Tab-separated table of N, CA and C in Angstrom:
chain	number	residue	atom	x	y	z
L	1	GLN	N	71.029	152.917	45.235
L	1	GLN	CA	70.884	151.918	46.324
L	1	GLN	C	70.922	150.723	45.332
L	2	ALA	N	71.670	149.690	45.894
L	2	ALA	CA	71.764	148.399	45.297
L	2	ALA	C	71.013	147.291	46.229
L	3	ASN	N	70.406	146.528	45.566
L	3	ASN	CA	69.709	145.437	46.370
L	3	ASN	C	70.569	144.071	46.030
L	4	ALA	N	71.290	143.881	47.103
L	4	ALA	CA	72.121	142.650	47.233
L	4	ALA	C	71.608	141.467	47.891
L	5	GLU	N	71.347	140.543	47.660
L	5	GLU	CA	70.921	139.330	48.461
L	5	GLU	C	72.236	138.470	48.975
L	6	ILE	N	72.100	138.235	50.211
L	6	ILE	CA	73.112	137.425	50.929
L	6	ILE	C	72.741	136.001	51.178
L	7	LYS	N	73.726	135.188	50.789
L	7	LYS	CA	73.242	133.696	50.984
L	7	LYS	C	74.404	133.119	51.707
L	8	THR	N	74.345	132.023	52.431
L	8	THR	CA	75.156	131.250	52.939
L	8	THR	C	75.331	130.084	52.439
L	9	HIS	N	76.452	129.613	52.055
L	9	HIS	CA	76.815	128.298	51.682
L	9	HIS	C	77.710	127.667	52.296
L	10	LYS	N	77.319	126.307	52.468
L	10	LYS	CA	78.310	125.311	53.356
L	10	LYS	C	79.253	124.512	52.529
L	11	SER	N	80.492	124.595	52.782
L	11	SER	CA	81.420	123.828	51.920
L	11	SER	C	82.362	123.249	52.871
L	12	ASN	N	82.826	121.930	52.590
L	12	ASN	CA	83.706	121.307	53.593
L	12	ASN	C	85.048	120.921	52.540
L	13	ILE	N	86.090	121.612	53.092
L	13	ILE	CA	87.371	121.353	52.334
L	13	ILE	C	88.294	120.618	53.430
L	14	SER	N	88.773	119.619	52.944
L	14	SER	CA	89.691	118.832	53.716
L	14	SER	C	91.028	118.521	53.061
L	15	ALA	N	92.043	118.456	53.744
L	15	ALA	CA	93.245	118.000	53.115
L	15	ALA	C	93.886	116.938	54.057
L	16	LYS	N	94.337	115.757	53.368
L	16	LYS	CA	94.885	114.680	54.078
L	16	LYS	C	96.329	114.395	53.571
L	17	PHE	N	97.252	114.374	54.315
L	17	PHE	CA	98.584	113.958	54.100
L	17	PHE	C	99.168	113.021	54.744
L	18	SER	N	99.828	111.998	53.994
L	18	SER	CA	100.509	111.079	54.656
L	18	SER	C	102.001	111.044	54.781
L	19	PHE	N	102.718	110.791	55.653
L	19	PHE	CA	103.942	110.720	55.338
L	19	PHE	C	104.782	110.059	56.386
L	20	LEU	N	106.014	109.448	56.112
L	20	LEU	CA	106.750	108.634	56.939
L	20	LEU	C	107.966	109.237	57.382
L	21	ILE	N	108.079	109.271	58.993
L	21	ILE	CA	109.246	109.978	59.405
L	21	ILE	C	110.303	108.743	59.765
L	22	ARG	N	111.277	108.664	59.361
L	22	ARG	CA	112.408	107.762	59.581
L	22	ARG	C	113.558	108.407	60.638
L	23	VAL	N	113.566	107.928	61.841
L	23	VAL	CA	114.524	108.480	62.664
L	23	VAL	C	115.444	107.465	62.957
L	24	THR	N	116.806	107.907	62.639
L	24	THR	CA	117.789	106.897	62.876
L	24	THR	C	118.417	107.332	64.186
L	25	PRO	N	118.998	106.062	64.878
L	25	PRO	CA	119.594	106.296	66.303
L	25	PRO	C	120.951	107.110	66.059
L	26	SER	N	121.261	107.821	67.026
L	26	SER	CA	122.486	108.612	67.203
L	26	SER	C	123.526	107.630	67.365
L	27	ASN	N	124.779	108.042	67.170
L	27	ASN	CA	125.951	107.093	67.506
L	27	ASN	C	125.992	106.771	69.056
L	28	GLU	N	125.698	107.944	69.899
L	28	GLU	CA	125.459	107.488	71.283
L	28	GLU	C	124.494	106.438	71.560
L	29	THR	N	123.322	106.477	70.897
L	29	THR	CA	122.272	105.464	71.021
L	29	THR	C	122.778	104.092	70.722
L	30	VAL	N	123.572	104.227	69.597
L	30	VAL	CA	124.162	102.860	69.138
L	30	VAL	C	124.950	102.303	70.280
L	31	GLN	N	125.904	103.019	70.839
L	31	GLN	CA	126.817	102.646	71.747
L	31	GLN	C	126.149	102.105	73.044
L	32	THR	N	125.121	102.857	73.481
L	32	THR	CA	124.583	102.597	74.678
L	32	THR	C	123.507	101.863	74.829
L	33	THR	N	122.942	101.473	73.506
L	33	THR	CA	121.546	100.822	73.626
L	33	THR	C	121.653	99.729	72.648
L	34	LEU	N	121.882	99.999	71.324
L	34	LEU	CA	121.755	98.907	70.382
L	34	LEU	C	122.865	97.596	70.600
L	35	ILE	N	124.020	98.160	70.626
L	35	ILE	CA	125.211	97.197	70.872
L	35	ILE	C	124.960	96.263	72.137
L	36	PRO	N	124.802	96.980	73.311
L	36	PRO	CA	124.327	96.072	74.611
L	36	PRO	C	123.128	95.127	74.424
L	37	LYS	N	122.069	95.767	73.713
L	37	LYS	CA	120.953	94.823	73.451
L	37	LYS	C	121.247	93.820	72.601
L	38	TYR	N	122.262	93.770	71.554
L	38	TYR	CA	122.554	93.115	70.611
L	38	TYR	C	123.211	91.691	71.445
L	39	SER	N	124.207	92.292	72.333
L	39	SER	CA	124.904	91.376	72.989
L	39	SER	C	123.981	90.417	74.025
L	40	GLU	N	122.903	91.328	74.600
L	40	GLU	CA	121.983	90.578	75.465
L	40	GLU	C	121.263	89.442	74.691
L	41	LEU	N	120.818	89.867	73.622
L	41	LEU	CA	120.085	88.823	72.742
L	41	LEU	C	120.860	87.731	72.342
L	42	VAL	N	122.157	87.926	72.111
L	42	VAL	CA	122.977	86.908	71.674
L	42	VAL	C	122.893	85.866	72.818
L	43	ALA	N	123.351	86.375	74.061
L	43	ALA	CA	123.527	85.505	75.057
L	43	ALA	C	122.002	84.737	75.463
L	44	ALA	N	120.994	85.521	75.298
L	44	ALA	CA	119.619	85.028	75.794
L	44	ALA	C	119.407	83.842	74.732
L	45	LEU	N	119.760	84.115	73.462
L	45	LEU	CA	119.427	82.984	72.464
L	45	LEU	C	120.342	81.763	72.770
L	46	GLN	N	121.479	81.963	73.127
L	46	GLN	CA	122.266	80.875	73.483
L	46	GLN	C	121.731	80.082	74.658
L	47	LEU	N	121.089	80.707	75.708
L	47	LEU	CA	120.502	80.129	76.833
L	47	LEU	C	119.119	79.290	76.209
L	48	VAL	N	118.329	80.041	75.482
L	48	VAL	CA	117.313	79.450	75.177
L	48	VAL	C	117.571	78.003	74.088
L	49	GLU	N	118.628	78.093	73.327
L	49	GLU	CA	118.958	76.974	72.653
L	49	GLU	C	119.505	75.803	73.510
L	50	ASP	N	120.140	76.074	74.498
L	50	ASP	CA	120.485	75.318	75.553
L	50	ASP	C	119.318	74.501	76.189
L	51	ASN	N	118.356	75.325	76.455
L	51	ASN	CA	117.171	74.738	77.122
L	51	ASN	C	116.478	73.955	76.141
L	52	ILE	N	116.454	74.267	74.785
L	52	ILE	CA	115.915	73.486	73.904
L	52	ILE	C	116.469	72.195	73.624
L	53	SER	N	117.758	72.015	73.934
L	53	SER	CA	118.613	70.838	73.707
L	53	SER	C	118.183	69.992	75.126
L	54	LEU	N	118.112	70.619	75.968
L	54	LEU	CA	117.818	69.788	77.453
L	54	LEU	C	116.294	69.208	77.185
L	55	LEU	N	115.301	70.101	76.930
L	55	LEU	CA	114.120	69.510	76.782
L	55	LEU	C	113.869	68.424	75.746
L	56	SER	N	114.904	68.427	74.700
L	56	SER	CA	114.762	67.111	73.701
L	56	SER	C	115.133	66.002	74.425
L	57	LEU	N	116.065	66.100	75.424
L	57	LEU	CA	116.421	64.861	76.227
L	57	LEU	C	115.344	64.303	77.258
L	58	THR	N	114.289	65.137	77.495
L	58	THR	CA	113.406	64.842	78.611
L	58	THR	C	112.142	64.317	77.839
L	59	GLY	N	112.108	63.798	76.657
L	59	GLY	CA	111.094	63.398	76.021
L	59	GLY	C	109.851	64.264	75.637
L	60	ILE	N	110.089	65.414	75.462
L	60	ILE	CA	109.201	66.403	75.084
L	60	ILE	C	108.704	66.080	73.547
L	61	ASP	N	107.646	66.147	73.057
L	61	ASP	CA	107.132	65.920	71.879
L	61	ASP	C	107.803	66.578	70.614
L	62	GLU	N	108.373	65.795	69.899
L	62	GLU	CA	109.265	66.106	68.737
L	62	GLU	C	108.940	67.211	67.997
L	63	GLY	N	107.630	67.245	67.827
L	63	GLY	CA	106.987	68.328	67.026
L	63	GLY	C	107.244	69.819	67.670
L	64	ASN	N	107.068	69.863	69.122
L	64	ASN	CA	107.567	70.993	69.886
L	64	ASN	C	108.869	71.520	69.724
L	65	ILE	N	109.809	70.357	69.827
L	65	ILE	CA	111.257	70.641	69.792
L	65	ILE	C	111.618	71.218	68.362
L	66	THR	N	111.042	70.637	67.393
L	66	THR	CA	111.123	70.980	65.970
L	66	THR	C	110.719	72.594	65.889
L	67	TYR	N	109.529	72.798	66.350
L	67	TYR	CA	109.049	74.399	66.322
L	67	TYR	C	110.056	75.309	67.046
L	68	PHE	N	110.353	74.825	68.175
L	68	PHE	CA	111.420	75.666	69.119
L	68	PHE	C	112.625	75.846	68.474
L	69	ARG	N	113.052	74.872	67.549
L	69	ARG	CA	114.434	75.070	66.915
L	69	ARG	C	114.276	75.932	65.736
L	70	ASN	N	113.122	76.144	64.924
L	70	ASN	CA	112.887	76.581	63.723
L	70	ASN	C	112.820	78.178	64.258
L	71	VAL	N	112.061	78.394	65.448
L	71	VAL	CA	111.856	79.623	65.952
L	71	VAL	C	113.284	80.392	66.269
L	72	ALA	N	114.112	79.518	66.974
L	72	ALA	CA	115.451	79.810	67.379
L	72	ALA	C	116.304	80.177	66.139
L	73	GLU	N	116.147	79.468	65.151
L	73	GLU	CA	117.007	79.708	63.795
L	73	GLU	C	116.558	81.052	63.214
L	74	THR	N	115.161	81.337	63.286
L	74	THR	CA	114.692	82.641	62.778
L	74	THR	C	115.252	83.761	63.533
L	75	ILE	N	115.316	83.486	64.878
L	75	ILE	CA	115.897	84.602	65.704
L	75	ILE	C	117.410	84.602	65.435
L	76	ARG	N	118.135	83.550	65.180
L	76	ARG	CA	119.583	83.523	64.985
L	76	ARG	C	119.823	84.427	63.678
L	77	SER	N	119.015	83.991	62.712
L	77	SER	CA	119.043	84.891	61.264
L	77	SER	C	118.942	86.222	61.630
L	78	LYS	N	117.935	86.732	62.230
L	78	LYS	CA	117.702	88.028	62.505
L	78	LYS	C	118.968	88.747	63.300
L	79	ILE	N	119.314	87.952	64.274
L	79	ILE	CA	120.419	88.621	64.904
L	79	ILE	C	121.746	88.741	64.069
L	80	ASN	N	121.877	87.686	63.051
L	80	ASN	CA	122.998	88.053	62.145
L	80	ASN	C	122.720	89.116	61.175
L	81	GLN	N	121.449	89.384	60.941
L	81	GLN	CA	121.302	90.484	60.029
L	81	GLN	C	121.709	91.889	60.852
L	82	VAL	N	121.216	91.737	62.037
L	82	VAL	CA	121.465	92.726	63.192
L	82	VAL	C	122.942	93.281	62.869
L	83	ASN	N	123.760	92.170	63.154
L	83	ASN	CA	125.232	92.398	62.813
L	83	ASN	C	125.716	93.000	61.699
L	84	LEU	N	125.110	92.429	60.572
L	84	LEU	CA	125.428	93.053	59.213
L	84	LEU	C	124.919	94.493	59.173
L	85	SER	N	123.939	94.943	59.605
L	85	SER	CA	123.391	96.135	59.552
L	85	SER	C	124.134	97.065	60.517
L	86	LEU	N	124.640	96.607	61.627
L	86	LEU	CA	125.496	97.511	62.487
L	86	LEU	C	126.940	97.679	61.799
L	87	GLU	N	127.252	96.678	61.130
L	87	GLU	CA	128.708	97.010	60.413
L	87	GLU	C	128.556	97.872	59.195
L	88	ARG	N	127.392	97.945	58.651
L	88	ARG	CA	127.137	98.704	57.517
L	88	ARG	C	126.844	100.236	57.919
L	89	GLY	N	126.432	100.495	59.321
L	89	GLY	CA	126.091	101.701	59.721
L	89	GLY	C	124.460	101.858	59.403
L	90	ASP	N	123.731	100.891	59.209
L	90	ASP	CA	122.227	101.008	58.907
L	90	ASP	C	121.591	100.705	60.378
L	91	TYR	N	121.704	101.824	61.096
L	91	TYR	CA	121.131	101.600	62.416
L	91	TYR	C	119.729	101.444	62.707
L	92	PHE	N	118.976	102.229	61.782
L	92	PHE	CA	117.572	102.050	61.764
L	92	PHE	C	117.092	100.565	61.551
L	93	THR	N	117.599	100.106	60.412
L	93	THR	CA	117.410	98.492	60.175
L	93	THR	C	117.730	97.726	61.328
L	94	ALA	N	118.911	97.945	61.903
L	94	ALA	CA	119.550	97.169	63.060
L	94	ALA	C	118.443	97.232	64.341
L	95	ASN	N	117.988	98.436	64.475
L	95	ASN	CA	117.068	98.744	65.625
L	95	ASN	C	115.728	97.765	65.425
L	96	SER	N	115.224	98.000	63.998
L	96	SER	CA	114.002	97.245	63.675
L	96	SER	C	114.165	95.686	63.947
L	97	LEU	N	115.181	95.065	63.549
L	97	LEU	CA	115.683	93.770	63.589
L	97	LEU	C	115.887	93.283	65.066
L	98	LEU	N	116.555	94.135	65.856
L	98	LEU	CA	116.520	93.995	67.234
L	98	LEU	C	115.250	93.665	67.857
L	99	ASN	N	114.351	94.774	67.733
L	99	ASN	CA	113.122	94.593	68.224
L	99	ASN	C	112.179	93.306	67.810
L	100	GLU	N	112.297	93.069	66.684
L	100	GLU	CA	111.668	91.876	66.166
L	100	GLU	C	112.238	90.628	66.674
L	101	ALA	N	113.680	90.467	66.812
L	101	ALA	CA	114.318	89.323	67.427
L	101	ALA	C	113.691	89.172	68.905
L	102	GLU	N	113.834	90.431	69.492
L	102	GLU	CA	113.686	90.504	71.081
L	102	GLU	C	112.023	89.897	71.241
L	103	LEU	N	111.095	90.569	70.527
L	103	LEU	CA	109.689	89.831	70.500
L	103	LEU	C	109.714	88.342	70.155
L	104	LEU	N	110.327	87.935	69.312
L	104	LEU	CA	110.327	86.434	68.977
L	104	LEU	C	110.979	85.673	70.030
L	105	LEU	N	112.013	86.072	70.696
L	105	LEU	CA	112.620	85.533	71.755
L	105	LEU	C	111.876	85.475	72.929
L	106	ASN	N	111.115	86.506	73.326
L	106	ASN	CA	110.162	86.532	74.489
L	106	ASN	C	109.058	85.466	74.151
L	107	GLU	N	108.364	85.334	73.008
L	107	GLU	CA	107.584	84.493	72.910
L	107	GLU	C	108.067	82.973	72.669
L	108	LEU	N	109.114	82.760	72.324
L	108	LEU	CA	109.653	81.507	72.512
L	108	LEU	C	110.071	81.232	73.767
L	109	SER	N	110.721	82.006	74.649
L	109	SER	CA	110.894	81.683	76.123
L	109	SER	C	109.638	81.353	76.797
L	110	GLU	N	108.564	82.153	76.545
L	110	GLU	CA	107.316	81.757	77.025
L	110	GLU	C	106.717	80.414	76.714
L	111	ALA	N	106.804	80.171	75.235
L	111	ALA	CA	106.251	78.726	74.926
L	111	ALA	C	107.064	77.817	75.540
L	112	ILE	N	108.477	77.847	75.776
L	112	ILE	CA	109.198	76.651	76.416
L	112	ILE	C	108.882	76.633	77.910
L	113	LYS	N	108.515	77.767	78.509
L	113	LYS	CA	108.103	77.700	79.845
L	113	LYS	C	106.882	77.021	80.064
L	114	ASN	N	105.933	77.044	79.185
L	114	ASN	CA	104.634	76.605	79.125
L	114	ASN	C	104.419	75.149	78.653
L	115	VAL	N	105.594	74.725	78.029
L	115	VAL	CA	105.485	73.216	77.543
L	115	VAL	C	105.600	72.224	78.908
L	116	LYS	N	104.892	71.229	78.727
L	116	LYS	CA	104.766	70.170	79.803
L	116	LYS	C	105.789	68.804	79.572
L	117	THR	N	106.354	68.638	80.460
L	117	THR	CA	107.017	67.459	80.149
L	117	THR	C	106.091	66.259	80.563
L	118	PRO	N	106.450	65.162	79.779
L	118	PRO	CA	105.391	64.089	79.984
L	118	PRO	C	105.687	63.335	81.352
L	119	GLU	N	104.638	62.970	81.966
L	119	GLU	CA	104.976	62.346	83.230
L	119	GLU	C	105.247	60.873	82.959
L	120	LYS	N	106.214	60.487	83.938
L	120	LYS	CA	106.723	59.081	83.695
L	120	LYS	C	105.731	58.195	84.388
L	121	PRO	N	105.364	56.945	83.868
L	121	PRO	CA	104.512	56.008	84.361
L	121	PRO	C	104.934	55.628	85.653
L	122	PHE	N	104.011	55.022	86.545
L	122	PHE	CA	104.384	54.488	87.774
L	122	PHE	C	105.217	53.516	87.663
L	123	ASP	N	106.436	53.347	88.335
L	123	ASP	CA	107.358	52.343	88.235
L	123	ASP	C	107.102	51.164	89.224
L	124	LEU	N	106.503	50.233	88.944
L	124	LEU	CA	106.115	49.173	90.055
L	124	LEU	C	107.357	48.497	90.382
L	125	LEU	N	108.346	48.301	89.498
L	125	LEU	CA	109.830	47.663	89.718
L	125	LEU	C	110.508	48.387	90.837
L	126	LEU	N	110.718	49.600	90.629
L	126	LEU	CA	111.359	50.381	91.576
L	126	LEU	C	110.761	50.626	92.933
L	127	VAL	N	109.474	50.690	93.028
L	127	VAL	CA	108.722	50.553	94.295
L	127	VAL	C	108.850	49.329	95.014
L	128	SER	N	108.765	48.154	94.218
L	128	SER	CA	108.860	46.928	94.863
L	128	SER	C	110.409	46.673	95.542
L	129	VAL	N	111.424	47.156	94.712
L	129	VAL	CA	112.839	47.058	95.287
L	129	VAL	C	113.029	47.934	96.432
L	130	VAL	N	112.443	48.996	96.581
L	130	VAL	CA	112.343	50.130	97.547
L	130	VAL	C	111.918	49.381	98.818
L	131	ALA	N	110.715	48.839	98.586
L	131	ALA	CA	109.906	48.321	99.707
L	131	ALA	C	110.655	46.989	100.230
L	132	PHE	N	111.279	46.279	99.169
L	132	PHE	CA	111.848	45.038	99.791
L	132	PHE	C	113.235	45.390	100.571
L	133	VAL	N	113.898	46.295	100.283
L	133	VAL	CA	115.263	46.971	100.864
L	133	VAL	C	114.700	47.462	102.400
L	134	ILE	N	113.577	48.130	102.517
L	134	ILE	CA	113.042	48.626	103.791
L	134	ILE	C	112.633	47.473	104.673
L	135	ILE	N	112.117	46.448	104.252
L	135	ILE	CA	111.647	45.202	104.899
L	135	ILE	C	112.939	44.428	105.487
L	136	ILE	N	114.074	44.347	104.599
L	136	ILE	CA	115.232	43.801	104.944
L	136	ILE	C	115.944	44.602	106.157
L	137	VAL	N	115.966	45.797	106.044
L	137	VAL	CA	116.566	46.742	107.051
L	137	VAL	C	115.775	46.597	108.419
L	138	ILE	N	114.549	46.528	108.266
L	138	ILE	CA	113.749	46.559	109.527
L	138	ILE	C	114.182	44.988	110.164
L	139	PHE	N	114.059	43.975	109.383
L	139	PHE	CA	114.404	42.658	109.924
L	139	PHE	C	115.701	42.398	110.634
L	140	LEU	N	116.755	43.104	109.960
L	140	LEU	CA	118.273	43.168	110.447
L	140	LEU	C	118.106	44.201	111.671
L	141	MET	N	117.523	45.074	111.633
L	141	MET	CA	117.535	45.872	113.063
L	141	MET	C	116.816	45.127	114.080
L	142	TYR	N	115.781	44.384	113.754
L	142	TYR	CA	115.157	43.495	115.019
L	142	TYR	C	116.082	42.478	115.305
L	143	LEU	N	116.957	41.794	114.578
L	143	LEU	CA	117.723	40.791	114.832
L	143	LEU	C	118.838	41.407	115.557
L	144	LEU	N	119.492	42.480	115.247
L	144	LEU	CA	120.674	43.129	115.723
L	144	LEU	C	120.526	43.764	117.083
L	145	VAL	N	119.395	44.444	117.373
L	145	VAL	CA	119.221	45.342	118.408
L	145	VAL	C	118.857	44.279	119.800
L	146	PRO	N	119.725	44.471	120.758
L	146	PRO	CA	119.451	43.628	121.923
L	146	PRO	C	118.051	43.629	122.568
L	147	GLN	N	117.527	42.830	123.179
L	147	GLN	CA	116.239	42.690	123.744
L	147	GLN	C	116.482	43.035	125.098
L	148	ARG	N	115.644	43.762	125.563
L	148	ARG	CA	115.692	44.293	127.225
L	148	ARG	C	115.122	43.034	127.938
L	149	LYS	N	115.923	42.895	129.009
L	149	LYS	CA	115.690	41.658	130.069
L	149	LYS	C	114.655	42.239	131.003
L	150	LYS	N	113.749	41.311	131.202
L	150	LYS	CA	112.481	41.717	132.206
L	150	LYS	C	113.199	41.610	133.681
L	151	LYS	N	112.961	42.459	134.371
L	151	LYS	CA	113.392	42.219	135.810
L	151	LYS	C	112.152	41.471	136.614
L	152	VAL	N	112.870	40.692	137.415
L	152	VAL	CA	111.723	39.699	138.173
L	152	VAL	C	111.872	40.400	139.618
L	153	ALA	N	110.633	40.590	140.153
L	153	ALA	CA	110.516	41.184	141.290
L	153	ALA	C	110.319	40.210	142.445
């Protein structure tokens, strides 16, 4: 007979792995998603740039206009990089850049929507001219409208 002693020991063993999976879009995805999204972003950016030009004419703070133009230029640069990536067949990079450009474009559109145009000061001259014209029209109507004759009973 053997006398054996049994003991329990606790031990923790763990393994940690880190890896990156890079999924590239298929040719079908490129044709049905990336290229149409690219075209939409180009058109949307053109619309935003037109809005920025219009805003600059309304007297918006020049600092805001400069910021808007800088962001639009960054978006334009990303869109140009997307075009180059699509031509090279680097669809993963193209997709990443498209997502970045779309996010920036949405933020820029929201910022443009929230900008306040400066209020014009009360124009006393305009109000005076309008009031004068109204008074003249009323006076002319008084002179030109025939008066009713009173009937004597």
